[in-house]
Amino acid sequence: MSAQKLPAPMARPALVAEDPQIAALVEAEEARQREKIRLIPSENYVSRAVLEATGTVLTNKYSEGYAGKRYYEGQQIIDQVETIAIDRAKSLFGVDHANVQPYSGSPANLAVYLAFLNPGDKVMGMALPSGGHLTHGWGVSATGKWFTPVRYGVRAETGRVDMDEVREIALAERPKLIFCGGTAIPRTIDFEAFASIAAEIDAVLVADIAHIAGLVAGGAHPTPVGHAAVISTTTHKTLRGPRGAMLMSTEEHAAALDKAVFPGLQGGPHNHTTAAIAVALREAAAPEFKDYAAKIVSNAATLAGALTERGFDLVSGGTDNHLILIDLTNKGIAGKPMAKALDRAGLVVNYNTVPDDPRKPFDPSGIRIGTPAVTTRGMGTAEMTAIAGWFDRVVTAANSGDEADLDQIGKEVKELTAGFPVPA
Ligand SMILES: *Cc1c(COP(=O)(O)O)cnc(C)c1O
């Protein structure tokens, strides 16, 4: 708290002196993150400790290779940092093996392809418009261009994955790799069902838990451990660490994954990030993180209920996790203008496709929201109810071009956020 009372430039005297232009922008972004209600489900606020770890001299060190087997000297300290991060990941998730070097979620997934497939081999993943990720074989991604993608989606009527359909496609196409998980899935992922399908065709199952890693770590979503041979995750979403990623696996696949990350795909690991990942993993192992994960889910349920009461049409009818997908068709507004109006009103979301969306991906029918960031700030039931009320007003204001009310909501949002300090 005492650090928070310092005027922001005082915290970065060298940056302010050296590059006032960038320093001012950083300060402006701090204000934006403080004054707005951030509902993008892949975003969060890291702790002061995580932030401090990322801003260290560990960024000065090259350390290609792995602890004890490096290509550069001077690894006395870095080897310890990386080993601690790995041990904490193994203990938190209960896995045999962890690689903490992937630069981010997308390169982590590319390393999985490199470990198990040859160019042209078949990979099965959820279609992007249904909630899958680009790196699960979508056409514009290298993973869709260099490999042969096979896709499953969600049933339009239920908004949910139909596991019988997944099995049918898998048996007919026999992909070597199956991805489960995604970026816009409001429901629990059935890792066990995916695992039994993968076993039938001898495919490697990859659980991409980028979005839900913090929920899994905190016991608020079932774990893929014991079902998926490979687990891929980012570290910066619900897990609340720095931007980065991890690959975890059974002992069987450890060597192949390590070799794929380095030297297969990457050069030197980002050691300052590794340190911050270690800090975040320590935080995620603390008892309070279980409460955090549970609160993310209960806040999302409260918000979903309040939105439903106000006539918003939620894909799949609600949520099991941190994420809510809203089909705005019945509100007479598309996703993009709604997202823009909400931003003006101080509520930050992203527009998103909905299942079987009749509109174009760049101008879709829905928006995607989530509760990880607001929960980190300590918001609860009253605030979720207020957010649903503001959503309703924003629809009316946007549909009637009432910019004054959008600005008025922005003021009310700013007042509310003043009562919920941001961690860093
Ligand atoms: C966010 C995300 C990724 C990619 O992470 P980046 O760090 O943005 O590259 C991969 N898979 C899923 C499911 C994600 O949600």
Short mmCIF file of C-alpha atoms and ligand atoms in Angstrom, two decimals:
data_model
loop_
_atom_site.label_atom_id
_atom_site.label_comp_id
_atom_site.label_asym_id
_atom_site.label_seq_id
_atom_site.Cartn_x
_atom_site.Cartn_y
_atom_site.Cartn_z
CA MET A 1 0.00 0.00 0.00
CA SER A 2 2.82 2.41 0.81
CA ALA A 3 4.31 1.92 -2.65
CA GLN A 4 0.90 2.66 -4.11
CA LYS A 5 0.78 6.08 -2.43
CA LEU A 6 3.96 7.19 -4.20
CA PRO A 7 3.25 9.29 -7.27
CA ALA A 8 3.80 6.88 -10.18
CA PRO A 9 6.76 8.76 -11.75
CA MET A 10 8.62 8.50 -8.44
CA ALA A 11 8.55 4.74 -8.83
CA ARG A 12 10.38 5.01 -12.17
CA PRO A 13 12.76 7.95 -11.88
CA ALA A 14 15.21 6.66 -14.52
CA LEU A 15 12.48 6.04 -17.07
CA VAL A 16 10.96 9.45 -16.47
CA ALA A 17 14.37 11.11 -16.93
CA GLU A 18 15.48 9.01 -19.88
CA ASP A 19 12.27 8.67 -21.87
CA PRO A 20 9.47 10.89 -20.60
CA GLN A 21 7.30 10.00 -23.58
CA ILE A 22 7.18 6.28 -22.77
CA ALA A 23 7.04 7.01 -19.03
CA ALA A 24 3.92 9.13 -19.55
CA LEU A 25 2.29 6.39 -21.59
CA VAL A 26 3.01 3.79 -18.92
CA GLU A 27 1.46 6.11 -16.37
CA ALA A 28 -1.58 6.64 -18.58
CA GLU A 29 -2.01 2.88 -18.95
CA GLU A 30 -1.81 2.53 -15.15
CA ALA A 31 -4.62 5.04 -14.84
CA ARG A 32 -6.69 3.24 -17.48
CA GLN A 33 -6.29 -0.09 -15.68
CA ARG A 34 -7.19 1.57 -12.37
CA GLU A 35 -10.20 3.59 -13.52
CA LYS A 36 -11.94 1.14 -15.81
CA ILE A 37 -13.67 -2.15 -15.12
CA ARG A 38 -11.63 -4.69 -17.05
CA LEU A 39 -13.78 -7.63 -18.14
CA ILE A 40 -11.62 -9.23 -20.85
CA PRO A 41 -11.44 -12.82 -19.57
CA SER A 42 -7.82 -13.40 -20.59
CA GLU A 43 -6.56 -10.39 -18.64
CA ASN A 44 -5.69 -9.85 -14.99
CA TYR A 45 -3.65 -7.73 -12.58
CA VAL A 46 -0.35 -9.27 -11.45
CA SER A 47 0.90 -8.68 -7.93
CA ARG A 48 3.56 -6.12 -7.10
CA ALA A 49 5.96 -9.04 -6.44
CA VAL A 50 5.40 -10.51 -9.92
CA LEU A 51 5.85 -7.07 -11.46
CA GLU A 52 9.09 -6.50 -9.58
CA ALA A 53 10.47 -9.89 -10.66
CA THR A 54 9.87 -9.05 -14.32
CA GLY A 55 11.79 -5.79 -13.96
CA THR A 56 15.10 -7.33 -12.88
CA VAL A 57 18.63 -7.76 -14.27
CA LEU A 58 17.77 -11.38 -15.04
CA THR A 59 16.84 -9.92 -18.43
CA ASN A 60 20.58 -9.39 -19.06
CA LYS A 61 21.50 -13.08 -19.07
CA TYR A 62 21.66 -15.61 -21.92
CA SER A 63 21.01 -19.20 -20.88
CA GLU A 64 20.20 -21.38 -23.89
CA GLY A 65 19.67 -24.97 -22.77
CA TYR A 66 18.43 -26.34 -19.47
CA ALA A 67 19.76 -26.28 -15.90
CA GLY A 68 23.11 -28.11 -15.79
CA LYS A 69 23.28 -28.31 -19.62
CA ARG A 70 23.71 -24.73 -20.84
CA TYR A 71 25.60 -23.34 -23.80
CA TYR A 72 26.84 -20.24 -21.95
CA GLU A 73 28.79 -19.89 -18.71
CA GLY A 74 27.63 -17.88 -15.70
CA GLN A 75 24.46 -19.86 -14.91
CA GLN A 76 25.08 -20.17 -11.15
CA ILE A 77 21.98 -18.12 -10.37
CA ILE A 78 19.76 -18.68 -13.42
CA ASP A 79 19.88 -22.47 -13.02
CA GLN A 80 18.48 -22.06 -9.51
CA VAL A 81 15.73 -19.69 -10.63
CA GLU A 82 14.57 -21.99 -13.43
CA THR A 83 14.76 -25.09 -11.22
CA ILE A 84 12.61 -23.41 -8.57
CA ALA A 85 10.03 -22.40 -11.21
CA ILE A 86 9.92 -25.98 -12.56
CA ASP A 87 9.62 -27.53 -9.09
CA ARG A 88 6.80 -25.15 -8.17
CA ALA A 89 4.92 -25.93 -11.40
CA LYS A 90 5.29 -29.68 -10.82
CA SER A 91 4.09 -29.40 -7.26
CA LEU A 92 1.20 -26.99 -7.93
CA PHE A 93 -0.28 -28.96 -10.83
CA GLY A 94 0.90 -32.43 -9.76
CA VAL A 95 2.72 -33.24 -12.99
CA ASP A 96 5.87 -35.29 -13.71
CA HIS A 97 7.46 -32.69 -15.94
CA ALA A 98 7.33 -28.95 -16.59
CA ASN A 99 9.07 -26.71 -19.11
CA VAL A 100 8.82 -23.02 -18.16
CA GLN A 101 10.69 -21.60 -21.17
CA PRO A 102 8.01 -21.05 -23.87
CA TYR A 103 7.82 -17.32 -24.64
CA SER A 104 4.02 -17.35 -24.68
CA GLY A 105 1.05 -19.62 -25.30
CA SER A 106 1.30 -19.65 -29.09
CA PRO A 107 4.98 -20.71 -29.25
CA ALA A 108 4.27 -23.28 -26.51
CA ASN A 109 1.62 -24.85 -28.73
CA LEU A 110 3.87 -24.74 -31.78
CA ALA A 111 6.48 -26.65 -29.77
CA VAL A 112 3.86 -29.35 -29.16
CA TYR A 113 3.38 -29.78 -32.92
CA LEU A 114 7.15 -29.96 -33.39
CA ALA A 115 7.40 -32.63 -30.69
CA PHE A 116 4.73 -34.94 -32.09
CA LEU A 117 3.93 -34.22 -35.75
CA ASN A 118 5.52 -33.98 -39.15
CA PRO A 119 4.35 -31.29 -41.58
CA GLY A 120 1.03 -32.34 -43.12
CA ASP A 121 0.01 -34.60 -40.22
CA LYS A 122 -3.52 -34.32 -38.90
CA VAL A 123 -4.38 -32.27 -35.82
CA MET A 124 -7.84 -31.97 -34.32
CA GLY A 125 -8.97 -28.89 -32.43
CA MET A 126 -12.01 -26.78 -31.69
CA ALA A 127 -12.91 -24.39 -34.53
CA LEU A 128 -11.97 -20.78 -33.80
CA PRO A 129 -15.53 -19.41 -34.16
CA SER A 130 -16.74 -22.02 -31.64
CA GLY A 131 -14.19 -20.94 -29.04
CA GLY A 132 -10.98 -22.70 -30.09
CA HIS A 133 -7.60 -20.96 -30.37
CA LEU A 134 -5.81 -19.97 -33.58
CA THR A 135 -2.99 -22.40 -32.71
CA HIS A 136 -5.36 -25.38 -32.63
CA GLY A 137 -5.12 -25.62 -36.42
CA TRP A 138 -7.06 -22.57 -37.64
CA GLY A 139 -6.33 -21.74 -41.29
CA VAL A 140 -4.58 -18.38 -40.91
CA SER A 141 -2.22 -19.83 -38.27
CA ALA A 142 1.01 -21.66 -39.15
CA THR A 143 -0.60 -24.63 -37.37
CA GLY A 144 -3.40 -24.70 -39.94
CA LYS A 145 -1.10 -24.05 -42.91
CA TRP A 146 1.66 -26.56 -42.11
CA PHE A 147 -0.52 -29.31 -40.68
CA THR A 148 -3.87 -30.79 -41.71
CA PRO A 149 -6.59 -29.52 -39.42
CA VAL A 150 -9.74 -31.39 -38.46
CA ARG A 151 -12.31 -29.45 -36.43
CA TYR A 152 -15.05 -29.93 -33.93
CA GLY A 153 -17.41 -27.22 -32.74
CA VAL A 154 -20.28 -26.73 -30.36
CA ARG A 155 -23.94 -27.59 -30.93
CA ALA A 156 -25.81 -24.40 -31.86
CA GLU A 157 -28.81 -25.37 -29.68
CA THR A 158 -26.78 -26.06 -26.53
CA GLY A 159 -23.65 -23.95 -27.05
CA ARG A 160 -21.73 -26.98 -25.78
CA VAL A 161 -19.27 -29.48 -27.22
CA ASP A 162 -21.01 -32.72 -28.19
CA MET A 163 -18.58 -35.47 -27.16
CA ASP A 164 -20.32 -38.07 -29.37
CA GLU A 165 -19.67 -35.82 -32.36
CA VAL A 166 -16.04 -35.31 -31.31
CA ARG A 167 -15.64 -39.10 -31.15
CA GLU A 168 -17.23 -39.60 -34.58
CA ILE A 169 -14.92 -37.07 -36.21
CA ALA A 170 -11.88 -38.45 -34.40
CA LEU A 171 -12.61 -42.06 -35.46
CA ALA A 172 -13.22 -41.02 -39.07
CA GLU A 173 -10.19 -38.72 -39.38
CA ARG A 174 -7.72 -40.33 -36.96
CA PRO A 175 -5.66 -37.21 -36.06
CA LYS A 176 -2.31 -37.80 -34.35
CA LEU A 177 -2.84 -34.88 -31.98
CA ILE A 178 -6.06 -33.67 -30.31
CA PHE A 179 -6.37 -30.28 -28.62
CA CYS A 180 -9.05 -29.63 -26.04
CA GLY A 181 -9.59 -26.27 -24.40
CA GLY A 182 -9.95 -22.85 -25.97
CA THR A 183 -10.44 -19.13 -25.58
CA ALA A 184 -14.20 -18.69 -25.44
CA ILE A 185 -15.53 -21.76 -23.63
CA PRO A 186 -17.94 -20.89 -20.79
CA ARG A 187 -18.37 -24.52 -19.70
CA THR A 188 -16.32 -27.22 -17.95
CA ILE A 189 -14.04 -29.19 -20.26
CA ASP A 190 -14.57 -32.96 -20.06
CA PHE A 191 -10.91 -34.03 -20.05
CA GLU A 192 -11.82 -37.63 -19.27
CA ALA A 193 -14.07 -37.98 -22.33
CA PHE A 194 -11.42 -36.40 -24.57
CA ALA A 195 -8.82 -38.79 -23.13
CA SER A 196 -10.87 -41.89 -23.86
CA ILE A 197 -11.39 -40.72 -27.48
CA ALA A 198 -7.67 -40.02 -27.88
CA ALA A 199 -6.86 -43.47 -26.47
CA GLU A 200 -9.16 -45.14 -29.01
CA ILE A 201 -7.16 -43.76 -31.93
CA ASP A 202 -3.78 -43.65 -30.21
CA ALA A 203 -3.59 -39.84 -30.48
CA VAL A 204 -1.76 -37.55 -28.07
CA LEU A 205 -4.22 -35.44 -26.08
CA VAL A 206 -3.16 -31.87 -25.36
CA ALA A 207 -5.16 -29.94 -22.78
CA ASP A 208 -4.67 -26.24 -23.50
CA ILE A 209 -5.65 -24.69 -20.16
CA ALA A 210 -4.36 -21.18 -20.98
CA HIS A 211 -7.61 -19.58 -19.80
CA ILE A 212 -8.40 -21.78 -16.82
CA ALA A 213 -4.96 -22.60 -15.37
CA GLY A 214 -5.65 -20.50 -12.28
CA LEU A 215 -9.00 -22.23 -11.78
CA VAL A 216 -7.34 -25.64 -12.13
CA ALA A 217 -4.55 -24.65 -9.71
CA GLY A 218 -7.11 -23.29 -7.25
CA GLY A 219 -9.37 -26.32 -7.48
CA ALA A 220 -12.25 -24.48 -9.21
CA HIS A 221 -12.10 -26.54 -12.44
CA PRO A 222 -11.30 -30.27 -12.83
CA THR A 223 -7.66 -30.96 -13.61
CA PRO A 224 -6.49 -32.50 -16.90
CA VAL A 225 -3.69 -34.27 -15.03
CA GLY A 226 -4.13 -38.02 -15.35
CA HIS A 227 -6.13 -37.56 -18.58
CA ALA A 228 -4.07 -35.43 -20.97
CA ALA A 229 -0.50 -36.54 -21.65
CA VAL A 230 0.44 -32.96 -22.47
CA ILE A 231 -0.79 -29.76 -20.84
CA SER A 232 -0.14 -26.36 -22.34
CA THR A 233 -0.83 -23.12 -20.54
CA THR A 234 -0.11 -19.45 -20.54
CA THR A 235 0.94 -17.98 -17.21
CA HIS A 236 -0.73 -14.57 -17.51
CA LYS A 237 -4.48 -15.25 -17.55
CA THR A 238 -6.29 -16.69 -14.50
CA LEU A 239 -2.91 -17.95 -13.20
CA ARG A 240 -2.03 -14.25 -12.67
CA GLY A 241 1.64 -14.39 -13.57
CA PRO A 242 3.78 -12.58 -16.15
CA ARG A 243 3.23 -13.02 -19.88
CA GLY A 244 4.67 -16.46 -20.56
CA ALA A 245 3.76 -20.11 -20.86
CA MET A 246 4.50 -23.61 -19.64
CA LEU A 247 4.31 -27.10 -21.08
CA MET A 248 3.66 -29.91 -18.63
CA SER A 249 3.54 -33.64 -19.28
CA THR A 250 4.00 -37.18 -18.15
CA GLU A 251 7.60 -38.41 -17.95
CA GLU A 252 7.09 -40.21 -21.27
CA HIS A 253 6.93 -36.97 -23.26
CA ALA A 254 9.37 -34.85 -21.23
CA ALA A 255 12.39 -35.21 -23.51
CA ALA A 256 10.43 -34.64 -26.73
CA LEU A 257 8.83 -31.45 -25.40
CA ASP A 258 12.08 -30.05 -23.99
CA LYS A 259 13.86 -30.70 -27.30
CA ALA A 260 11.03 -29.05 -29.22
CA VAL A 261 11.14 -25.86 -27.11
CA PHE A 262 14.95 -25.70 -27.27
CA PRO A 263 16.69 -26.10 -29.67
CA GLY A 264 13.65 -26.87 -31.84
CA LEU A 265 11.83 -23.57 -31.69
CA GLN A 266 13.39 -21.03 -29.36
CA GLY A 267 16.74 -19.58 -28.34
CA GLY A 268 17.49 -18.16 -24.92
CA PRO A 269 14.74 -18.25 -22.31
CA HIS A 270 13.48 -14.96 -20.84
CA ASN A 271 14.94 -15.36 -17.37
CA HIS A 272 13.22 -12.33 -15.83
CA THR A 273 9.94 -13.90 -16.93
CA THR A 274 10.98 -17.27 -15.49
CA ALA A 275 11.58 -15.58 -12.13
CA ALA A 276 8.18 -13.91 -12.25
CA ILE A 277 6.54 -17.24 -13.19
CA ALA A 278 8.18 -18.77 -10.10
CA VAL A 279 6.75 -15.96 -7.95
CA ALA A 280 3.27 -16.37 -9.46
CA LEU A 281 3.37 -20.15 -8.90
CA ARG A 282 4.27 -19.58 -5.26
CA GLU A 283 1.32 -17.20 -4.93
CA ALA A 284 -0.97 -19.72 -6.63
CA ALA A 285 0.04 -22.40 -4.12
CA ALA A 286 -1.04 -20.24 -1.16
CA PRO A 287 -4.43 -21.00 0.47
CA GLU A 288 -5.80 -17.55 -0.50
CA PHE A 289 -5.47 -18.47 -4.17
CA LYS A 290 -8.09 -21.22 -3.69
CA ASP A 291 -10.46 -18.52 -2.42
CA TYR A 292 -9.54 -16.33 -5.38
CA ALA A 293 -10.31 -19.13 -7.89
CA ALA A 294 -13.64 -19.94 -6.19
CA LYS A 295 -14.56 -16.25 -6.13
CA ILE A 296 -13.82 -15.84 -9.86
CA VAL A 297 -16.36 -18.58 -10.56
CA SER A 298 -19.00 -17.33 -8.11
CA ASN A 299 -18.65 -13.78 -9.45
CA ALA A 300 -19.12 -15.08 -13.00
CA ALA A 301 -22.23 -17.01 -11.90
CA THR A 302 -23.64 -13.90 -10.21
CA LEU A 303 -22.90 -11.74 -13.24
CA ALA A 304 -24.41 -14.34 -15.58
CA GLY A 305 -27.56 -14.50 -13.45
CA ALA A 306 -27.92 -10.72 -13.34
CA LEU A 307 -27.41 -10.44 -17.11
CA THR A 308 -29.96 -13.20 -17.78
CA GLU A 309 -32.49 -11.37 -15.59
CA ARG A 310 -32.00 -8.34 -17.81
CA GLY A 311 -32.74 -10.36 -20.92
CA PHE A 312 -29.21 -10.94 -22.17
CA ASP A 313 -28.86 -14.17 -24.16
CA LEU A 314 -25.88 -16.14 -22.82
CA VAL A 315 -24.33 -18.82 -25.03
CA SER A 316 -24.97 -22.20 -23.35
CA GLY A 317 -27.33 -20.42 -20.96
CA GLY A 318 -24.70 -19.43 -18.42
CA THR A 319 -21.22 -20.30 -17.22
CA ASP A 320 -19.29 -22.89 -15.16
CA ASN A 321 -16.05 -20.92 -15.08
CA HIS A 322 -14.69 -17.37 -15.37
CA LEU A 323 -16.12 -16.60 -18.80
CA ILE A 324 -19.43 -15.47 -20.26
CA LEU A 325 -20.29 -15.25 -23.94
CA ILE A 326 -23.22 -12.98 -24.80
CA ASP A 327 -25.17 -13.22 -28.06
CA LEU A 328 -26.48 -9.66 -28.54
CA THR A 329 -28.81 -10.42 -31.46
CA ASN A 330 -31.99 -9.99 -29.35
CA LYS A 331 -30.71 -6.62 -28.10
CA GLY A 332 -30.58 -5.16 -31.62
CA ILE A 333 -26.87 -4.38 -31.48
CA ALA A 334 -23.78 -6.19 -32.83
CA GLY A 335 -20.71 -7.12 -30.78
CA LYS A 336 -18.34 -4.45 -32.09
CA PRO A 337 -20.52 -1.36 -31.53
CA MET A 338 -21.48 -2.75 -28.10
CA ALA A 339 -17.81 -3.27 -27.17
CA LYS A 340 -17.01 0.29 -28.31
CA ALA A 341 -19.93 1.78 -26.36
CA LEU A 342 -18.98 -0.23 -23.25
CA ASP A 343 -15.39 1.00 -23.50
CA ARG A 344 -16.59 4.58 -23.65
CA ALA A 345 -18.62 3.83 -20.52
CA GLY A 346 -15.53 2.48 -18.73
CA LEU A 347 -16.30 -1.23 -19.15
CA VAL A 348 -13.66 -3.02 -21.25
CA VAL A 349 -14.67 -6.19 -23.13
CA ASN A 350 -13.94 -7.76 -26.49
CA TYR A 351 -16.33 -8.57 -29.31
CA ASN A 352 -16.54 -12.24 -30.18
CA THR A 353 -18.22 -14.68 -32.54
CA VAL A 354 -21.06 -16.81 -31.16
CA PRO A 355 -21.81 -20.39 -32.32
CA ASP A 356 -23.09 -20.43 -35.92
CA ASP A 357 -22.64 -16.67 -36.08
CA PRO A 358 -24.37 -15.29 -39.19
CA ARG A 359 -22.13 -12.18 -39.04
CA LYS A 360 -18.45 -11.82 -40.08
CA PRO A 361 -15.65 -12.64 -37.57
CA PHE A 362 -14.46 -9.01 -37.59
CA ASP A 363 -18.01 -7.80 -36.93
CA PRO A 364 -19.62 -10.62 -34.95
CA SER A 365 -22.83 -10.94 -32.93
CA GLY A 366 -21.39 -11.29 -29.46
CA ILE A 367 -19.11 -10.07 -26.74
CA ARG A 368 -16.94 -12.09 -24.36
CA ILE A 369 -16.50 -11.11 -20.74
CA GLY A 370 -14.92 -12.61 -17.64
CA THR A 371 -14.26 -12.04 -13.96
CA PRO A 372 -10.52 -12.76 -13.27
CA ALA A 373 -9.44 -9.10 -13.15
CA VAL A 374 -12.42 -7.67 -11.24
CA THR A 375 -12.10 -10.50 -8.72
CA THR A 376 -8.43 -9.67 -8.16
CA ARG A 377 -9.59 -6.16 -7.23
CA GLY A 378 -11.92 -7.61 -4.60
CA MET A 379 -15.22 -6.96 -6.35
CA GLY A 380 -18.17 -9.17 -5.43
CA THR A 381 -21.94 -9.61 -5.68
CA ALA A 382 -22.92 -5.93 -5.47
CA GLU A 383 -20.43 -4.95 -8.17
CA MET A 384 -21.49 -7.82 -10.49
CA THR A 385 -25.09 -6.64 -10.18
CA ALA A 386 -24.03 -3.06 -10.91
CA ILE A 387 -22.10 -4.20 -14.00
CA ALA A 388 -25.18 -5.99 -15.36
CA GLY A 389 -27.21 -2.82 -14.82
CA TRP A 390 -24.64 -0.74 -16.69
CA PHE A 391 -24.66 -3.25 -19.58
CA ASP A 392 -28.40 -2.72 -19.89
CA ARG A 393 -28.02 1.08 -19.91
CA VAL A 394 -25.19 0.88 -22.45
CA VAL A 395 -27.40 -1.10 -24.87
CA THR A 396 -30.11 1.56 -24.61
CA ALA A 397 -27.65 4.44 -24.89
CA ALA A 398 -25.78 2.85 -27.84
CA ASN A 399 -29.01 2.04 -29.70
CA SER A 400 -30.29 5.61 -29.27
CA GLY A 401 -26.91 7.33 -29.77
CA ASP A 402 -27.03 8.76 -26.23
CA GLU A 403 -23.33 9.55 -25.77
CA ALA A 404 -24.04 11.67 -22.71
CA ASP A 405 -25.34 8.63 -20.82
CA LEU A 406 -22.29 6.59 -21.87
CA ASP A 407 -20.09 9.32 -20.38
CA GLN A 408 -22.30 9.45 -17.27
CA ILE A 409 -21.87 5.67 -16.81
CA GLY A 410 -18.12 6.21 -17.26
CA LYS A 411 -18.20 8.60 -14.30
CA GLU A 412 -20.12 6.14 -12.14
CA VAL A 413 -17.66 3.36 -13.08
CA LYS A 414 -14.73 5.56 -12.13
CA GLU A 415 -16.33 6.30 -8.77
CA LEU A 416 -16.86 2.60 -8.09
CA THR A 417 -13.34 1.56 -9.13
CA ALA A 418 -11.84 4.13 -6.74
CA GLY A 419 -12.98 1.83 -3.93
CA PHE A 420 -11.12 -1.19 -5.35
CA PRO A 421 -7.37 -0.51 -5.52
CA VAL A 422 -5.31 -2.40 -8.09
CA PRO A 423 -2.54 -4.63 -6.72
CA ALA A 424 0.43 -3.03 -8.44
C1 LIG B 1 -4.33 -17.12 -24.85
C2 LIG B 1 -4.31 -18.48 -25.43
C3 LIG B 1 -3.21 -18.98 -26.15
C4 LIG B 1 -2.07 -18.12 -26.63
O1 LIG B 1 -1.40 -17.38 -25.75
P1 LIG B 1 -0.50 -16.14 -26.24
O2 LIG B 1 0.32 -15.95 -25.02
O3 LIG B 1 -1.45 -15.04 -26.54
O4 LIG B 1 0.29 -16.57 -27.42
C5 LIG B 1 -3.23 -20.29 -26.55
N1 LIG B 1 -4.27 -21.09 -26.29
C6 LIG B 1 -5.36 -20.65 -25.63
C7 LIG B 1 -6.48 -21.57 -25.37
C8 LIG B 1 -5.41 -19.33 -25.19
O5 LIG B 1 -6.52 -18.90 -24.58
#
